[in-house]
Coordinates of C-alpha atoms and ligand atoms in Angstrom, one line a residue:
M2 CA -29.2 -2.4 -22.7
E3 CA -29.8 -4.0 -19.3
K4 CA -32.2 -2.4 -16.9
F5 CA -33.5 -3.0 -13.4
R6 CA -37.1 -3.3 -12.5
I7 CA -37.6 -2.5 -8.9
R8 CA -40.8 -3.2 -7.1
G9 CA -41.1 -0.5 -4.4
G10 CA -42.2 -0.9 -0.9
R11 CA -40.4 -4.1 0.1
R12 CA -38.8 -3.9 3.6
L13 CA -35.2 -4.9 3.9
R14 CA -34.1 -7.4 6.6
G15 CA -31.0 -9.4 7.3
E16 CA -27.3 -9.2 6.6
V17 CA -25.3 -7.9 3.6
R18 CA -21.6 -8.5 3.2
I19 CA -19.4 -5.7 1.8
S20 CA -17.0 -6.4 -1.1
G21 CA -13.4 -5.2 -1.5
A22 CA -13.1 -1.5 -2.5
K23 CA -13.1 -1.0 -6.3
N24 CA -11.2 2.3 -5.9
A25 CA -8.4 0.5 -3.9
A26 CA -8.4 -2.5 -6.2
L27 CA -7.7 -0.4 -9.3
P28 CA -4.5 1.2 -8.2
C29 CA -3.4 -2.1 -6.6
L30 CA -3.8 -3.8 -9.9
A31 CA -1.9 -1.0 -11.6
A32 CA 0.9 -1.4 -9.0
T33 CA 1.5 -5.0 -10.2
L34 CA 3.2 -3.4 -13.3
L35 CA 6.0 -2.3 -10.9
T36 CA 7.5 -5.8 -10.5
S37 CA 8.4 -8.9 -12.5
E38 CA 7.2 -11.1 -9.7
P39 CA 3.6 -12.4 -9.2
V40 CA 1.4 -10.3 -6.9
D41 CA -1.6 -11.9 -5.2
L42 CA -4.6 -9.7 -4.5
Y43 CA -7.3 -11.0 -2.2
G44 CA -10.9 -9.6 -2.3
L45 CA -10.9 -7.9 -5.6
P46 CA -14.6 -7.1 -6.3
R47 CA -15.9 -8.7 -9.6
V48 CA -17.1 -5.4 -11.1
R49 CA -16.8 -4.0 -14.6
D50 CA -14.0 -1.5 -13.8
I51 CA -11.8 -4.3 -12.4
I52 CA -12.4 -6.4 -15.6
T53 CA -11.5 -3.3 -17.6
M54 CA -8.2 -2.8 -15.6
E55 CA -7.4 -6.4 -16.1
K56 CA -7.8 -5.9 -19.9
V57 CA -5.6 -2.8 -19.7
L58 CA -2.9 -4.9 -17.9
A59 CA -3.4 -7.6 -20.6
A60 CA -2.7 -5.0 -23.3
L61 CA 0.5 -4.3 -21.4
G62 CA 1.5 -7.9 -21.4
E63 CA 0.4 -9.0 -18.0
S64 CA -2.0 -11.8 -17.2
C65 CA -4.4 -12.0 -14.2
E66 CA -5.5 -15.4 -13.0
Q67 CA -8.4 -16.0 -10.6
H68 CA -8.4 -18.9 -8.0
D69 CA -10.6 -19.1 -5.0
G70 CA -11.0 -15.4 -4.3
V71 CA -7.3 -14.5 -5.2
T72 CA -6.2 -12.7 -8.3
R73 CA -2.6 -13.4 -9.2
A74 CA -1.1 -10.8 -11.6
I75 CA 1.8 -12.2 -13.5
A76 CA 4.1 -10.0 -15.5
G77 CA 4.8 -11.0 -19.1
R78 CA 8.1 -10.9 -20.8
G79 CA 7.4 -8.1 -23.2
D80 CA 7.7 -4.4 -22.6
A81 CA 4.4 -3.1 -24.1
F82 CA 3.6 0.4 -22.9
H83 CA 0.4 1.3 -24.8
A84 CA -3.0 1.6 -23.0
P85 CA -5.4 2.0 -25.9
Y86 CA -8.3 4.4 -26.1
E87 CA -11.0 1.6 -26.5
L88 CA -10.2 0.6 -22.9
V89 CA -9.3 4.0 -21.3
R90 CA -12.4 5.7 -22.6
T91 CA -14.7 3.4 -20.5
M92 CA -12.7 4.1 -17.4
R93 CA -10.7 7.2 -16.4
A94 CA -8.8 5.3 -13.7
S95 CA -6.8 3.6 -16.5
V96 CA -4.6 6.6 -16.2
L97 CA -3.2 4.8 -13.1
V98 CA -0.9 2.8 -15.3
L99 CA 1.0 5.9 -16.4
G100 CA 3.1 6.2 -13.2
P101 CA 4.1 2.5 -13.1
L102 CA 4.9 2.3 -16.8
L103 CA 7.2 5.4 -16.7
A104 CA 8.8 4.1 -13.6
R105 CA 9.6 0.6 -14.7
R106 CA 9.4 0.5 -18.5
R107 CA 10.6 4.1 -18.8
R108 CA 8.0 4.8 -21.5
A109 CA 4.2 5.0 -21.6
R110 CA 1.5 5.7 -24.1
V111 CA -1.9 6.1 -22.4
A112 CA -5.0 7.5 -24.1
L113 CA -6.2 10.7 -22.5
P114 CA -9.4 9.8 -20.6
G115 CA -11.3 12.9 -21.9
G116 CA -14.4 14.4 -20.3
C117 CA -16.8 12.4 -18.1
A118 CA -20.4 12.7 -16.9
I119 CA -19.5 14.2 -13.6
G120 CA -17.3 17.0 -14.7
A121 CA -14.2 17.9 -16.7
R122 CA -11.9 15.8 -14.5
P123 CA -8.6 16.6 -16.1
V124 CA -5.4 14.8 -15.3
D125 CA -3.1 17.8 -15.4
F126 CA -1.9 17.4 -11.8
H127 CA -0.8 13.9 -12.6
L128 CA 1.2 15.1 -15.7
Q129 CA 2.8 18.1 -14.0
A130 CA 3.9 15.9 -11.1
L131 CA 5.3 13.1 -13.4
A132 CA 7.2 15.8 -15.4
R133 CA 8.8 16.9 -12.1
L134 CA 10.1 13.4 -11.7
G135 CA 11.8 13.8 -15.0
A136 CA 9.3 12.3 -17.5
D137 CA 9.2 13.9 -20.8
L138 CA 5.4 14.1 -21.6
R139 CA 3.5 15.2 -24.6
V140 CA 0.0 14.7 -26.1
E141 CA 0.0 12.9 -29.5
S142 CA -3.1 11.9 -31.3
G143 CA -5.2 11.9 -28.1
D144 CA -2.6 9.9 -26.2
V145 CA -0.3 11.0 -23.4
V146 CA 3.1 9.9 -24.6
G147 CA 5.9 9.8 -22.0
E148 CA 9.5 8.8 -21.8
A149 CA 12.1 8.7 -19.1
P150 CA 15.1 7.1 -20.8
Q151 CA 17.3 7.6 -17.7
G152 CA 14.6 6.5 -15.3
L153 CA 12.6 8.8 -13.0
R154 CA 14.3 10.8 -10.3
G155 CA 12.9 11.9 -6.9
A156 CA 11.5 15.5 -6.6
E157 CA 9.4 17.6 -4.3
I158 CA 5.8 17.8 -5.4
D159 CA 3.0 20.0 -4.0
F160 CA -0.3 19.0 -5.4
P161 CA -2.3 22.2 -6.2
R162 CA -5.4 20.4 -5.0
V163 CA -6.0 17.1 -3.3
T164 CA -6.3 14.4 -6.0
V165 CA -6.9 10.7 -5.1
T166 CA -5.6 9.0 -8.3
G167 CA -3.0 11.7 -8.7
T168 CA -1.5 10.8 -5.3
E169 CA -1.7 7.1 -6.2
N170 CA 0.0 7.6 -9.6
L171 CA 2.9 9.5 -8.0
L172 CA 3.3 7.1 -5.1
M173 CA 3.8 4.3 -7.7
A174 CA 6.2 6.3 -9.9
A175 CA 8.2 7.5 -6.9
A176 CA 8.6 3.9 -5.6
L177 CA 11.1 3.2 -8.4
A178 CA 12.5 6.7 -8.9
R179 CA 16.1 7.4 -8.0
G180 CA 16.4 9.2 -4.7
R181 CA 13.7 10.8 -2.5
T182 CA 10.3 12.1 -3.5
I183 CA 8.3 14.3 -1.1
L184 CA 4.6 14.5 -1.9
R185 CA 2.7 17.3 -0.2
N186 CA -1.1 17.9 -0.1
C187 CA -1.7 14.2 -0.6
A188 CA -5.1 12.6 -0.6
L189 CA -5.9 10.9 2.8
E190 CA -8.5 8.5 1.3
P191 CA -8.2 4.9 2.7
E192 CA -7.8 3.6 -0.9
V193 CA -4.5 5.6 -1.1
T194 CA -3.4 4.1 2.2
D195 CA -4.3 0.6 0.9
L196 CA -2.1 1.1 -2.1
A197 CA 0.8 2.4 0.0
Q198 CA 0.5 -0.7 2.2
L199 CA 0.7 -3.0 -0.9
L200 CA 3.7 -1.0 -2.2
T201 CA 5.4 -1.4 1.2
A202 CA 4.8 -5.1 1.1
M203 CA 6.5 -5.1 -2.4
G204 CA 9.5 -3.5 -0.8
A205 CA 8.8 0.2 -1.4
R206 CA 10.2 2.6 1.3
I207 CA 7.4 5.0 2.2
V208 CA 7.1 7.2 5.3
G209 CA 4.0 9.2 6.2
I210 CA 1.4 6.8 5.0
A211 CA -2.1 8.2 5.7
T212 CA -0.8 11.7 6.2
S213 CA -0.8 14.6 3.8
T214 CA 3.0 14.6 3.3
I215 CA 4.4 11.3 2.1
E216 CA 8.1 10.6 1.5
V217 CA 9.2 7.9 -0.8
E218 CA 12.8 6.7 -1.0
G219 CA 13.1 5.1 -4.4
V220 CA 14.4 1.5 -4.7
D221 CA 15.9 -0.4 -7.7
A222 CA 13.3 -3.1 -7.8
L223 CA 10.1 -4.2 -6.2
R224 CA 9.2 -7.8 -5.4
G225 CA 5.9 -9.8 -5.5
A226 CA 3.6 -9.7 -2.5
A227 CA 0.2 -10.7 -1.2
H228 CA -2.4 -8.1 -0.2
T229 CA -6.0 -8.0 0.9
I230 CA -8.0 -5.1 -0.5
V231 CA -9.7 -2.9 2.1
P232 CA -13.6 -3.2 2.2
D233 CA -15.5 -0.8 0.0
R234 CA -16.6 2.2 2.2
I235 CA -18.8 3.6 -0.5
E236 CA -20.6 0.3 -1.0
A237 CA -21.1 0.0 2.7
G238 CA -22.4 3.6 2.9
T239 CA -24.8 2.9 0.1
Y240 CA -26.3 -0.1 2.0
V241 CA -26.4 1.9 5.3
I242 CA -28.5 4.5 3.5
A243 CA -30.7 1.8 1.9
A244 CA -31.2 0.3 5.4
V245 CA -32.3 3.7 6.8
L246 CA -34.6 4.3 3.9
A247 CA -36.3 0.9 3.6
G248 CA -34.9 -1.3 6.4
A249 CA -36.6 -3.3 9.1
G250 CA -33.3 -4.4 10.7
V251 CA -30.3 -4.7 8.5
K252 CA -26.7 -5.7 9.4
I253 CA -23.9 -4.4 7.1
S254 CA -21.0 -6.7 7.8
G255 CA -17.4 -7.0 6.7
C256 CA -16.9 -3.3 6.5
R257 CA -14.8 -0.6 8.1
P258 CA -17.1 1.7 10.1
D259 CA -14.1 3.8 11.2
Q260 CA -13.8 4.9 7.5
L261 CA -17.4 6.0 7.4
G262 CA -17.1 8.6 10.2
A263 CA -18.6 11.6 8.3
L264 CA -21.6 9.6 7.0
L265 CA -22.4 8.0 10.4
A266 CA -22.0 11.4 12.1
V267 CA -24.5 13.1 9.8
L268 CA -27.0 10.2 10.2
R269 CA -26.8 10.3 13.9
E270 CA -27.2 14.1 13.9
V271 CA -30.5 13.8 12.0
G272 CA -31.9 11.2 14.4
V273 CA -31.0 7.9 12.8
S274 CA -30.3 5.1 15.2
L275 CA -27.4 2.8 14.5
S276 CA -25.1 0.5 16.3
V277 CA -21.5 0.2 15.2
L278 CA -19.3 -2.7 16.0
A279 CA -15.7 -3.4 14.9
D280 CA -16.6 -4.5 11.3
T281 CA -20.4 -4.3 11.3
I282 CA -23.0 -1.6 11.2
E283 CA -26.5 -2.5 12.4
V284 CA -29.4 -0.3 11.3
P285 CA -32.6 -1.1 13.2
E286 CA -36.0 -0.2 11.8
Q287 CA -36.3 3.6 12.2
A288 CA -39.2 4.7 14.4
V289 CA -39.5 8.1 12.7
P290 CA -38.1 9.5 9.5
P291 CA -34.7 11.3 9.8
R292 CA -34.6 15.1 10.0
A293 CA -33.2 17.2 7.2
A294 CA -29.5 17.6 7.0
S295 CA -27.0 20.2 5.6
L296 CA -23.7 18.9 4.3
V297 CA -20.9 19.7 2.0
T298 CA -18.8 17.0 0.3
A299 CA -15.1 17.1 1.0
E300 CA -11.9 15.1 0.7
Y301 CA -11.5 12.3 3.2
P302 CA -12.2 12.3 6.1
G303 CA -15.0 14.6 5.1
F304 CA -18.3 13.5 3.6
A305 CA -17.5 11.6 0.4
T306 CA -18.7 12.9 -2.9
D307 CA -19.2 9.3 -3.9
L308 CA -22.1 9.1 -1.3
Q309 CA -23.7 12.5 -2.2
A310 CA -26.2 11.1 -4.7
Q311 CA -27.3 8.3 -2.3
F312 CA -27.7 10.7 0.6
L313 CA -29.7 13.0 -1.6
T314 CA -32.3 10.2 -2.1
L315 CA -32.5 9.8 1.7
A316 CA -33.0 13.6 2.0
T317 CA -36.2 13.3 -0.2
Q318 CA -37.6 11.2 2.7
A319 CA -36.4 13.4 5.6
E320 CA -38.5 15.9 7.5
G321 CA -37.7 19.4 6.3
T322 CA -35.3 21.0 3.7
S323 CA -31.8 19.6 3.3
A324 CA -29.0 21.6 1.7
I325 CA -26.5 19.4 0.0
T326 CA -23.4 21.0 -1.5
E327 CA -21.1 19.3 -3.9
A328 CA -17.6 20.8 -3.5
I329 CA -15.4 18.2 -5.3
F330 CA -17.0 18.0 -8.8
E331 CA -18.6 20.8 -10.7
N332 CA -21.3 18.7 -12.4
R333 CA -22.5 16.0 -10.1
F334 CA -26.3 16.5 -9.8
Q335 CA -27.5 14.6 -12.8
H336 CA -29.5 12.3 -10.6
V337 CA -31.6 15.2 -9.5
L338 CA -33.6 15.4 -12.7
E339 CA -34.3 11.7 -12.6
L340 CA -35.3 11.8 -8.9
K341 CA -37.7 14.6 -9.8
R342 CA -39.3 12.3 -12.4
L343 CA -40.1 10.1 -9.4
G344 CA -41.7 13.1 -7.6
A345 CA -38.9 14.4 -5.5
S346 CA -38.9 18.1 -4.7
I347 CA -35.4 19.5 -5.3
E348 CA -33.9 22.8 -6.6
V349 CA -30.3 23.1 -7.6
E350 CA -28.6 26.4 -7.4
G351 CA -25.0 26.5 -8.3
R352 CA -23.4 23.7 -6.3
T353 CA -26.2 23.3 -3.8
A354 CA -29.3 21.1 -4.0
Q355 CA -32.2 22.1 -1.7
V356 CA -34.2 18.9 -1.1
H357 CA -37.7 19.2 0.4
G358 CA -39.0 16.2 2.2
P359 CA -40.6 14.0 2.9
T360 CA -42.1 13.5 -0.5
P361 CA -43.8 10.3 -1.5
L362 CA -42.0 8.9 -4.6
D363 CA -43.9 7.3 -7.5
G364 CA -42.3 4.6 -9.6
A365 CA -41.3 5.6 -13.2
A366 CA -38.7 5.0 -15.8
V367 CA -35.4 6.7 -15.1
M368 CA -32.0 6.7 -16.6
A369 CA -28.7 6.2 -14.8
S370 CA -26.0 8.7 -15.8
D371 CA -23.0 7.7 -13.7
L372 CA -22.0 5.1 -11.2
R373 CA -23.2 6.7 -7.9
A374 CA -26.2 8.4 -9.5
S375 CA -27.4 4.9 -10.5
A376 CA -27.2 3.8 -6.9
S377 CA -29.3 6.8 -5.8
L378 CA -32.0 5.8 -8.3
V379 CA -32.0 2.2 -7.1
L380 CA -32.4 3.5 -3.5
A381 CA -35.3 5.7 -4.7
G382 CA -36.9 2.7 -6.4
L383 CA -36.9 0.8 -3.1
V384 CA -39.2 3.3 -1.5
A385 CA -41.2 4.5 -4.5
K386 CA -44.8 3.3 -5.0
G387 CA -45.1 0.7 -7.8
D388 CA -42.4 -0.2 -10.2
T389 CA -39.2 1.9 -11.1
V390 CA -37.3 0.9 -14.1
V391 CA -33.6 2.1 -14.1
D392 CA -32.0 2.1 -17.5
R393 CA -28.3 2.0 -18.3
I394 CA -27.4 0.0 -15.3
Y395 CA -24.0 -0.8 -16.9
H396 CA -22.9 2.3 -14.9
L397 CA -23.9 0.5 -11.7
D398 CA -22.1 -2.7 -12.8
R399 CA -18.9 -0.7 -13.0
G400 CA -18.6 -0.4 -9.3
Y401 CA -21.2 -2.4 -7.3
E402 CA -20.7 -6.2 -7.1
A403 CA -24.0 -8.0 -7.6
M404 CA -26.1 -5.2 -6.3
E405 CA -29.5 -6.7 -7.1
I406 CA -28.5 -10.0 -5.7
K407 CA -27.3 -8.4 -2.5
L408 CA -30.5 -6.3 -2.2
N409 CA -32.8 -9.2 -3.1
G410 CA -31.0 -11.2 -0.4
L411 CA -32.3 -8.5 2.0
G412 CA -35.9 -8.9 0.7
A413 CA -35.9 -6.4 -2.2
E414 CA -37.6 -7.3 -5.4
I415 CA -35.3 -6.3 -8.3
E416 CA -35.2 -7.9 -11.6
R417 CA -32.5 -7.4 -14.2
F418 CA -33.8 -7.6 -17.7
N419 CA -32.8 -6.8 -21.2
P420 CA -35.6 -5.7 -23.4
G421 CA -33.6 -5.9 -26.6
P422 CA -32.4 -3.1 -28.8
Y423 CA -35.7 -1.4 -29.6
L424 CA -37.0 -0.5 -26.2
Ligands
UD1_530 C1 -11.3 9.5 -7.3 C2 -12.2 8.3 -7.2 C3 -13.7 8.9 -7.4 C4 -14.0 9.9 -6.4 C5 -12.9 11.0 -6.4 C6 -13.1 12.0 -5.3 C7 -11.0 6.5 -8.1 C8 -10.7 5.5 -9.2 N1 -11.9 7.4 -8.3 O1 -11.4 10.1 -8.6 O2 -14.6 7.8 -7.2 O3 -15.2 10.5 -6.7 O4 -11.6 10.4 -6.3 O5 -13.1 11.4 -4.1 O6 -10.3 6.4 -7.0 N2 -8.5 17.4 -10.6 C9 -7.9 18.3 -11.5 N3 -6.7 17.9 -12.2 C10 -6.2 16.6 -11.9 C11 -6.8 15.8 -11.0 C12 -8.0 16.2 -10.4 O7 -8.3 19.4 -11.8 O8 -5.2 16.3 -12.5 C13 -9.7 17.9 -9.9 C14 -10.9 17.0 -10.3 O9 -11.6 17.5 -11.5 C15 -11.8 17.1 -9.1 C16 -10.8 17.2 -8.0 O10 -9.6 17.6 -8.5 O11 -12.5 18.3 -9.1 C17 -10.6 15.9 -7.2 O12 -10.4 14.8 -8.2 P1 -9.6 13.5 -7.9 O13 -9.4 13.3 -6.4 O14 -8.4 13.5 -8.7 O15 -10.6 12.4 -8.4 P2 -10.2 11.0 -9.1 O16 -8.9 10.6 -8.5 O17 -10.4 11.1 -10.5

């Protein structure tokens, strides 16, 4: 299994360019199932989850071709409708094909994603809402099996709680449903907006994009389109935090600072100096460590749960005690035990982590447990004394494009190695 060896203490300098957002690219790829015409997507990040989604599409008869930064998704002639467990179990977001399959092929068989490292994460809201559009759904041998022989029909849906992929699944299903669908309590995340923009370019009729109530007037067919994926705000936020921790002047370019409002506000509040331009964030070398912060993760535009782990690493180097509360997922502090192995002083009580800082970190062997937890360990390794070895970096490869190459480009010293099966 591949690992990173990170030599701590290197200062980061220079410019890092942000890739397209994985979490926008995934639903946009799923949306290509809604048309028989080719769809061109620009700026898909080359990360493991995207490759998995391309395999899911291949299992459904589609092919994806790459040329010069464009991925062209081409519908096949068949009407396959089964997304198998071997693929779905490695990536929950495979459930995003459920809505498009039911809408266009009128049947779907998608393996249930099951539990995951950061909490139960059921898909009940997706299923309840699709049933309201007229899908007949049941669970059979671990798969969600759905049929809508007459096609889906518009309905009113109130999500019991904001769900990002749930909103996306329903937007795609409603685009080809008969009549009007009203979706209430929708996720406002920029990735949902990005998908809605692609759907609109494909001919979908959507009103209320980027608001919590979205109305979709179903159409008979969607056409091909070209779309550029929004920059990855979580990747950008991760490099901003890296620059605060270990930087001596870092420019994070090709990003959308307007979508990082909550992170930038907290950083400013605790004394971090930053300058923000239209698509760039500049983090100068910090004269003093940041002060401790208190924050609670929330749906967009609140503080992203996907940046909680990375911020927690920063809190280990801040002056005072930070209180970091995870309000979206019930089990998302697995990085804490690993950070403690590096010497961090953290107590978790319920959903809140109290982080005491600044604590010098000491390099050690640690294990990544999920995508964002892995990033927090890499950040810790940048400031730890000596070498930190992060195991199971396949988690990191799911969502960060070429992370060690980007960090090494800034002056970090990270080596990817594979010690073979016995170490
Ligand atoms: C998406 C993101 C993930 C991010 C999360 C929250 C993708 C591919 N993934 O995940 O990176 O951390 O949003 O911003 O975009 N819930 C239910 N039943 C459901 C659906 C959700 O109980 O049917 C709960 C979840 O367990 C969680 C909360 O609702 O507690 C929000 O989850 P949701 O927004 O659906 O997360 P994902 O879309 O899976």
